[in-house]
Amino acid sequence: MADVPLARHLLRAKDLADARYFEALTVADLASAAGLSPAYFSREFRRAFGESPHQYLLTRRLERAAALLRTTDRTVTEICFAVGLSSLGSFTTSFRRVYRSTPMSYRASFPPPESMIRIPACVAKAYGRPANRTFREVSDERVPVPSRSSTPDPSQEVMP
Amino acid sequence: MKIGNAQFWVHDQDEALAFYTQKLGWEVRSDVTMDEWNFRWLVVGPVGQADVGLVLMPVPGPPMLDATSSEQLGELVAKGAGGTLFITTDDCQATYDELSARGVVFNDPPTPQPYGIDTSFRDPSGNNVRVTQVMEFSYERG
């Protein structure tokens, strides 16, 4: 049997973050899924995927929170806990840093869920995850938001 | 025009063959080894859909691909960048239960979506397989 690339083990950790972000997952849990020690795991994960496991998990949670803000009417507090975060203050701070707006104003900038484009959930999840940001960044680029120029048309529905 | 075969890069053809036949229950469509090329043409497919197959192609080395590129390709597949096979089923939960019982580890449970119910798993090399029970589009479900 061929040697399994290290990246295949790292991918198990990434899959775990994607699948169970709503639980109280830690970097140690992710390292365990990859079968590696936490310090070695974090270094190799960053090398393979270009960001730390903590950043990946946080941006996955923020992506899911953004999706819930766009597509449901659940409260910000409910959404914070629903994506596995335990501090509303940290959630709001992280959300503002990444999306450059508060959760409430982000929600208000979107039309009702009925007008969202129809794409497979896995595609939305993969492409919708934001890049992590710091407050120190000088760039004032807006975070790309899904285009809403087309109106839903059942005949153009994308099948997964 | 029709799709005949699609293809995944795999790290180990024996391992892939065992996964697709023993765990997914697919059939072997073709398994031909060309000794002089050191190449094995291996095609599998789901029972009941004879005209579409999945080629399990080994990550090639020299002379087809230089050693550095070969290593990079193998690593990209292991990172999950190899691609996705989207398959459909009449009953997502039943497929999930059946494959789970045979040892397939799913990434997520069957989940209602506006377009149906779906779930996913990876093959041993890291290729993604999405399993969808397509239903009439409804936002109520997602």
Coordinates of C-alpha atoms in Angstrom, one line a residue:
Chain A
M1 CA 0.0 0.0 0.0
A2 CA 1.3 3.4 -0.9
D3 CA 2.3 5.8 1.8
V4 CA -0.6 8.0 2.8
P5 CA 0.3 11.6 2.4
L6 CA 0.3 13.6 5.6
A7 CA -2.2 16.0 4.0
R8 CA -4.8 13.1 4.0
H9 CA -4.7 13.0 7.8
L10 CA -4.8 16.8 8.0
L11 CA -7.9 16.7 5.7
R12 CA -9.7 14.6 8.4
A13 CA -9.3 17.4 10.8
K14 CA -10.6 19.9 8.3
D15 CA -13.6 17.6 7.6
L16 CA -14.2 17.4 11.3
A17 CA -14.3 21.2 11.6
D18 CA -16.7 21.4 8.7
A19 CA -19.0 18.6 10.1
R20 CA -19.0 19.5 13.8
Y21 CA -18.2 23.2 14.0
F22 CA -21.4 23.6 16.2
E23 CA -19.9 21.6 19.0
A24 CA -17.3 22.9 21.5
L25 CA -14.5 21.7 19.3
T26 CA -10.9 22.7 20.1
V27 CA -7.7 22.5 18.2
A28 CA -6.8 19.5 20.3
D29 CA -9.9 17.7 19.0
L30 CA -8.8 18.5 15.4
A31 CA -5.3 17.3 16.1
S32 CA -6.7 14.1 17.5
A33 CA -8.8 13.5 14.3
A34 CA -5.5 13.8 12.3
G35 CA -3.7 11.5 14.8
L36 CA -1.0 14.1 15.4
S37 CA 0.3 16.0 18.5
P38 CA -1.4 19.5 18.7
A39 CA 1.8 21.5 18.1
Y40 CA 2.9 19.4 15.1
F41 CA -0.6 19.4 13.8
S42 CA -1.0 23.1 13.9
R43 CA 2.2 23.7 12.1
E44 CA 1.5 21.2 9.4
F45 CA -2.1 22.3 9.0
R46 CA -1.0 25.8 8.4
R47 CA 1.7 24.6 5.9
A48 CA -0.9 22.6 4.0
F49 CA -3.9 24.9 4.0
G50 CA -2.3 28.3 4.5
E51 CA -4.1 29.2 7.8
S52 CA -4.1 27.8 11.3
P53 CA -6.6 25.3 12.4
H54 CA -8.0 27.8 14.8
Q55 CA -8.5 30.3 12.0
Y56 CA -10.1 27.6 9.8
L57 CA -12.6 26.6 12.6
L58 CA -13.4 30.2 13.4
T59 CA -14.1 31.2 9.8
R60 CA -16.2 28.1 9.3
R61 CA -18.3 29.1 12.3
L62 CA -18.5 32.7 11.0
E63 CA -19.5 31.4 7.5
R64 CA -22.3 29.3 9.1
A65 CA -23.4 32.3 11.2
A66 CA -23.6 34.5 8.2
A67 CA -25.6 31.9 6.4
L68 CA -28.1 31.7 9.4
L69 CA -28.3 35.5 9.5
R70 CA -29.1 35.6 5.8
T71 CA -31.5 32.6 5.7
T72 CA -33.3 32.6 9.1
D73 CA -34.8 35.0 11.5
R74 CA -33.1 33.5 14.6
T75 CA -31.6 36.0 17.0
V76 CA -27.9 36.9 17.0
T77 CA -27.4 35.3 20.4
E78 CA -29.0 32.0 19.2
I79 CA -26.9 32.0 16.1
C80 CA -23.7 32.6 18.1
F81 CA -24.4 29.5 20.2
A82 CA -25.7 27.5 17.2
V83 CA -22.4 27.7 15.4
G84 CA -20.3 26.5 18.4
L85 CA -19.2 29.9 19.8
S86 CA -19.7 30.5 23.5
S87 CA -19.1 34.3 23.9
L88 CA -21.4 36.7 22.2
G89 CA -18.9 39.5 22.6
S90 CA -16.1 37.5 20.9
F91 CA -18.6 36.5 18.2
T92 CA -19.6 40.1 17.4
T93 CA -16.0 41.2 17.4
S94 CA -14.9 38.4 15.1
F95 CA -17.8 38.9 12.8
R96 CA -17.2 42.6 12.5
R97 CA -13.5 42.0 11.8
V98 CA -14.2 39.5 9.0
Y99 CA -17.4 40.9 7.4
R100 CA -16.8 44.6 8.2
S101 CA -20.3 45.0 9.6
T102 CA -22.2 44.0 12.7
P103 CA -24.3 40.8 12.5
M104 CA -27.5 42.9 12.5
S105 CA -26.5 45.2 9.7
Y106 CA -25.1 42.3 7.7
R107 CA -28.5 40.7 8.0
A108 CA -30.3 43.9 7.0
S109 CA -28.2 44.2 3.8
F110 CA -29.7 41.0 2.4
P111 CA -33.1 40.5 0.8
P112 CA -35.5 37.9 2.2
P113 CA -34.3 34.2 1.9
E114 CA -36.8 33.6 -0.9
S115 CA -34.6 35.5 -3.3
M116 CA -31.4 33.6 -2.7
I117 CA -29.7 31.9 -5.6
R118 CA -30.1 28.2 -5.6
I119 CA -26.9 26.3 -5.4
P120 CA -25.9 23.1 -3.6
A121 CA -25.3 23.6 0.1
C122 CA -21.8 22.1 -0.1
V123 CA -20.8 24.6 -2.7
A124 CA -22.2 27.5 -0.7
K125 CA -20.3 26.3 2.3
A126 CA -17.0 25.8 0.5
Y127 CA -17.0 29.1 -1.4
G128 CA -18.8 31.2 1.2
R129 CA -16.2 30.8 4.0
P130 CA -14.6 34.1 4.6
A131 CA -10.8 34.8 4.8
N132 CA -9.7 35.7 8.2
R133 CA -8.8 39.4 8.8
T134 CA -7.2 41.5 11.4
F135 CA -8.2 45.1 12.4
R136 CA -4.7 46.2 11.3
E137 CA -5.3 45.6 7.7
V138 CA -5.2 48.9 5.8
S139 CA -7.1 47.6 2.8
D140 CA -10.6 48.9 2.6
E141 CA -11.8 46.2 0.2
R142 CA -15.3 45.0 0.9
V143 CA -15.8 41.4 1.6
P144 CA -17.3 39.8 -1.5
V145 CA -21.0 39.0 -1.0
P146 CA -22.9 36.5 -3.1
S147 CA -24.2 38.2 -6.3
R148 CA -27.9 38.8 -6.1
S149 CA -28.4 40.1 -9.6
S150 CA -30.3 37.1 -10.9
T151 CA -33.8 36.2 -9.9
P152 CA -34.5 32.6 -9.0
D153 CA -35.7 30.6 -11.9
P154 CA -36.6 27.0 -11.2
S155 CA -35.6 26.0 -14.7
Q156 CA -32.0 27.1 -13.9
E157 CA -31.8 25.3 -10.7
V158 CA -28.3 23.8 -10.1
M159 CA -28.5 20.2 -9.1
P160 CA -25.8 18.9 -6.7
Chain B
M1 CA -23.4 13.3 -26.4
K2 CA -23.3 11.4 -23.1
I3 CA -20.9 11.0 -20.2
G4 CA -19.0 7.7 -20.4
N5 CA -16.5 7.7 -17.6
A6 CA -15.4 10.2 -15.1
Q7 CA -12.1 9.9 -13.3
F8 CA -10.5 10.3 -9.9
W9 CA -6.8 10.3 -9.1
V10 CA -6.0 7.8 -6.3
H11 CA -3.0 7.1 -4.3
D12 CA -3.4 3.3 -4.3
Q13 CA -5.5 1.4 -6.8
D14 CA -5.9 -1.7 -4.7
E15 CA -7.1 0.4 -1.7
A16 CA -9.4 2.3 -4.0
L17 CA -10.8 -0.8 -5.6
A18 CA -11.5 -2.4 -2.2
F19 CA -13.3 0.8 -1.1
Y20 CA -15.5 1.2 -4.1
T21 CA -16.4 -2.5 -4.4
Q22 CA -16.5 -3.7 -0.8
K23 CA -17.8 -0.6 1.0
L24 CA -19.8 1.1 -1.8
G25 CA -20.9 -2.2 -3.4
W26 CA -20.0 -1.0 -6.9
E27 CA -18.9 -3.4 -9.6
V28 CA -15.7 -3.6 -11.6
R29 CA -16.2 -2.5 -15.2
S30 CA -12.6 -3.0 -16.4
D31 CA -9.3 -4.0 -14.8
V32 CA -6.6 -4.3 -17.4
T33 CA -2.9 -4.1 -16.6
M34 CA -0.4 -3.1 -19.3
D35 CA 2.9 -4.4 -18.0
E36 CA 5.1 -2.7 -20.5
W37 CA 3.6 0.7 -19.4
N38 CA 3.4 -0.2 -15.8
F39 CA -0.2 1.0 -16.0
R40 CA -3.5 -0.4 -14.8
W41 CA -6.8 0.7 -16.3
L42 CA -9.3 0.3 -13.5
V43 CA -12.9 1.3 -13.9
V44 CA -15.8 0.8 -11.4
G45 CA -19.4 1.8 -11.4
P46 CA -22.7 1.5 -9.5
V47 CA -24.8 -1.5 -10.1
G48 CA -27.7 -0.6 -12.3
Q49 CA -26.0 2.2 -14.2
A50 CA -23.9 0.3 -16.7
D51 CA -23.1 3.1 -19.1
V52 CA -21.3 5.5 -16.7
G53 CA -18.1 4.5 -14.9
L54 CA -15.5 6.0 -12.6
V55 CA -11.9 5.5 -13.6
L56 CA -9.6 5.0 -10.6
M57 CA -6.4 6.5 -12.1
P58 CA -3.1 6.3 -10.2
V59 CA -1.3 9.6 -9.6
P60 CA 1.2 9.3 -12.5
G61 CA 4.9 9.6 -12.1
P62 CA 7.7 10.1 -14.8
P63 CA 7.6 10.2 -17.8
M64 CA 3.9 11.3 -17.8
L65 CA 4.4 13.7 -15.0
D66 CA 7.7 14.9 -13.5
A67 CA 8.5 13.8 -10.0
T68 CA 7.8 17.2 -8.4
S69 CA 4.5 17.6 -10.1
S70 CA 3.5 14.0 -9.3
E71 CA 4.2 14.6 -5.6
Q72 CA 2.2 17.9 -5.7
L73 CA -0.7 16.2 -7.4
G74 CA -0.7 13.4 -4.8
E75 CA -0.7 16.0 -2.1
L76 CA -3.4 18.1 -3.6
V77 CA -5.7 15.1 -3.8
A78 CA -4.9 14.3 -0.2
K79 CA -5.8 17.9 0.7
G80 CA -9.3 17.3 -0.8
A81 CA -8.6 19.4 -3.9
G82 CA -9.1 16.5 -6.3
G83 CA -12.7 17.1 -7.0
T84 CA -16.2 15.8 -6.2
L85 CA -18.4 13.1 -7.5
F86 CA -22.1 14.0 -7.2
I87 CA -24.2 10.9 -7.0
T88 CA -27.9 10.6 -6.5
T89 CA -30.0 8.1 -4.5
D90 CA -33.7 7.5 -4.0
D91 CA -33.3 7.4 -0.3
C92 CA -30.4 9.3 1.3
Q93 CA -31.0 7.9 4.8
A94 CA -31.1 4.3 3.6
T95 CA -27.9 4.8 1.6
Y96 CA -26.3 6.4 4.6
D97 CA -27.3 3.5 6.9
E98 CA -26.2 0.9 4.4
L99 CA -22.8 2.3 3.7
S100 CA -22.2 3.2 7.3
A101 CA -22.8 -0.4 8.2
R102 CA -20.1 -1.4 5.7
G103 CA -17.6 1.0 7.3
V104 CA -18.0 4.2 5.2
V105 CA -17.3 7.2 7.5
F106 CA -19.6 10.1 6.5
N107 CA -18.6 13.7 6.9
D108 CA -22.1 14.8 7.8
P109 CA -25.5 13.1 8.5
P110 CA -28.2 13.2 5.9
T111 CA -29.2 16.9 6.0
P112 CA -32.4 18.5 4.5
Q113 CA -31.6 21.1 1.9
P114 CA -33.9 23.1 -0.3
Y115 CA -33.1 20.8 -3.2
G116 CA -33.4 17.5 -1.3
I117 CA -31.5 15.6 1.4
D118 CA -27.8 15.1 1.1
T119 CA -24.6 13.8 2.9
S120 CA -21.0 13.2 1.9
F121 CA -18.0 11.1 2.5
R122 CA -14.4 10.8 1.1
D123 CA -12.7 7.9 -0.6
P124 CA -9.4 6.7 0.9
S125 CA -7.4 9.2 -1.3
G126 CA -9.5 12.2 -0.2
N127 CA -11.8 12.5 -3.1
N128 CA -15.2 13.9 -2.1
V129 CA -18.4 12.0 -2.9
R130 CA -21.7 13.8 -2.4
V131 CA -24.8 11.7 -2.1
T132 CA -28.1 13.6 -2.8
Q133 CA -31.7 12.5 -2.8
V134 CA -33.1 15.1 -5.2
M135 CA -36.5 16.4 -4.2
E136 CA -38.8 19.2 -5.5
F137 CA -37.2 22.5 -4.6
S138 CA -38.5 23.9 -1.3
Y139 CA -37.1 26.5 1.1
E140 CA -39.2 25.0 3.8
R141 CA -36.9 22.0 3.9
G142 CA -33.6 23.8 3.9

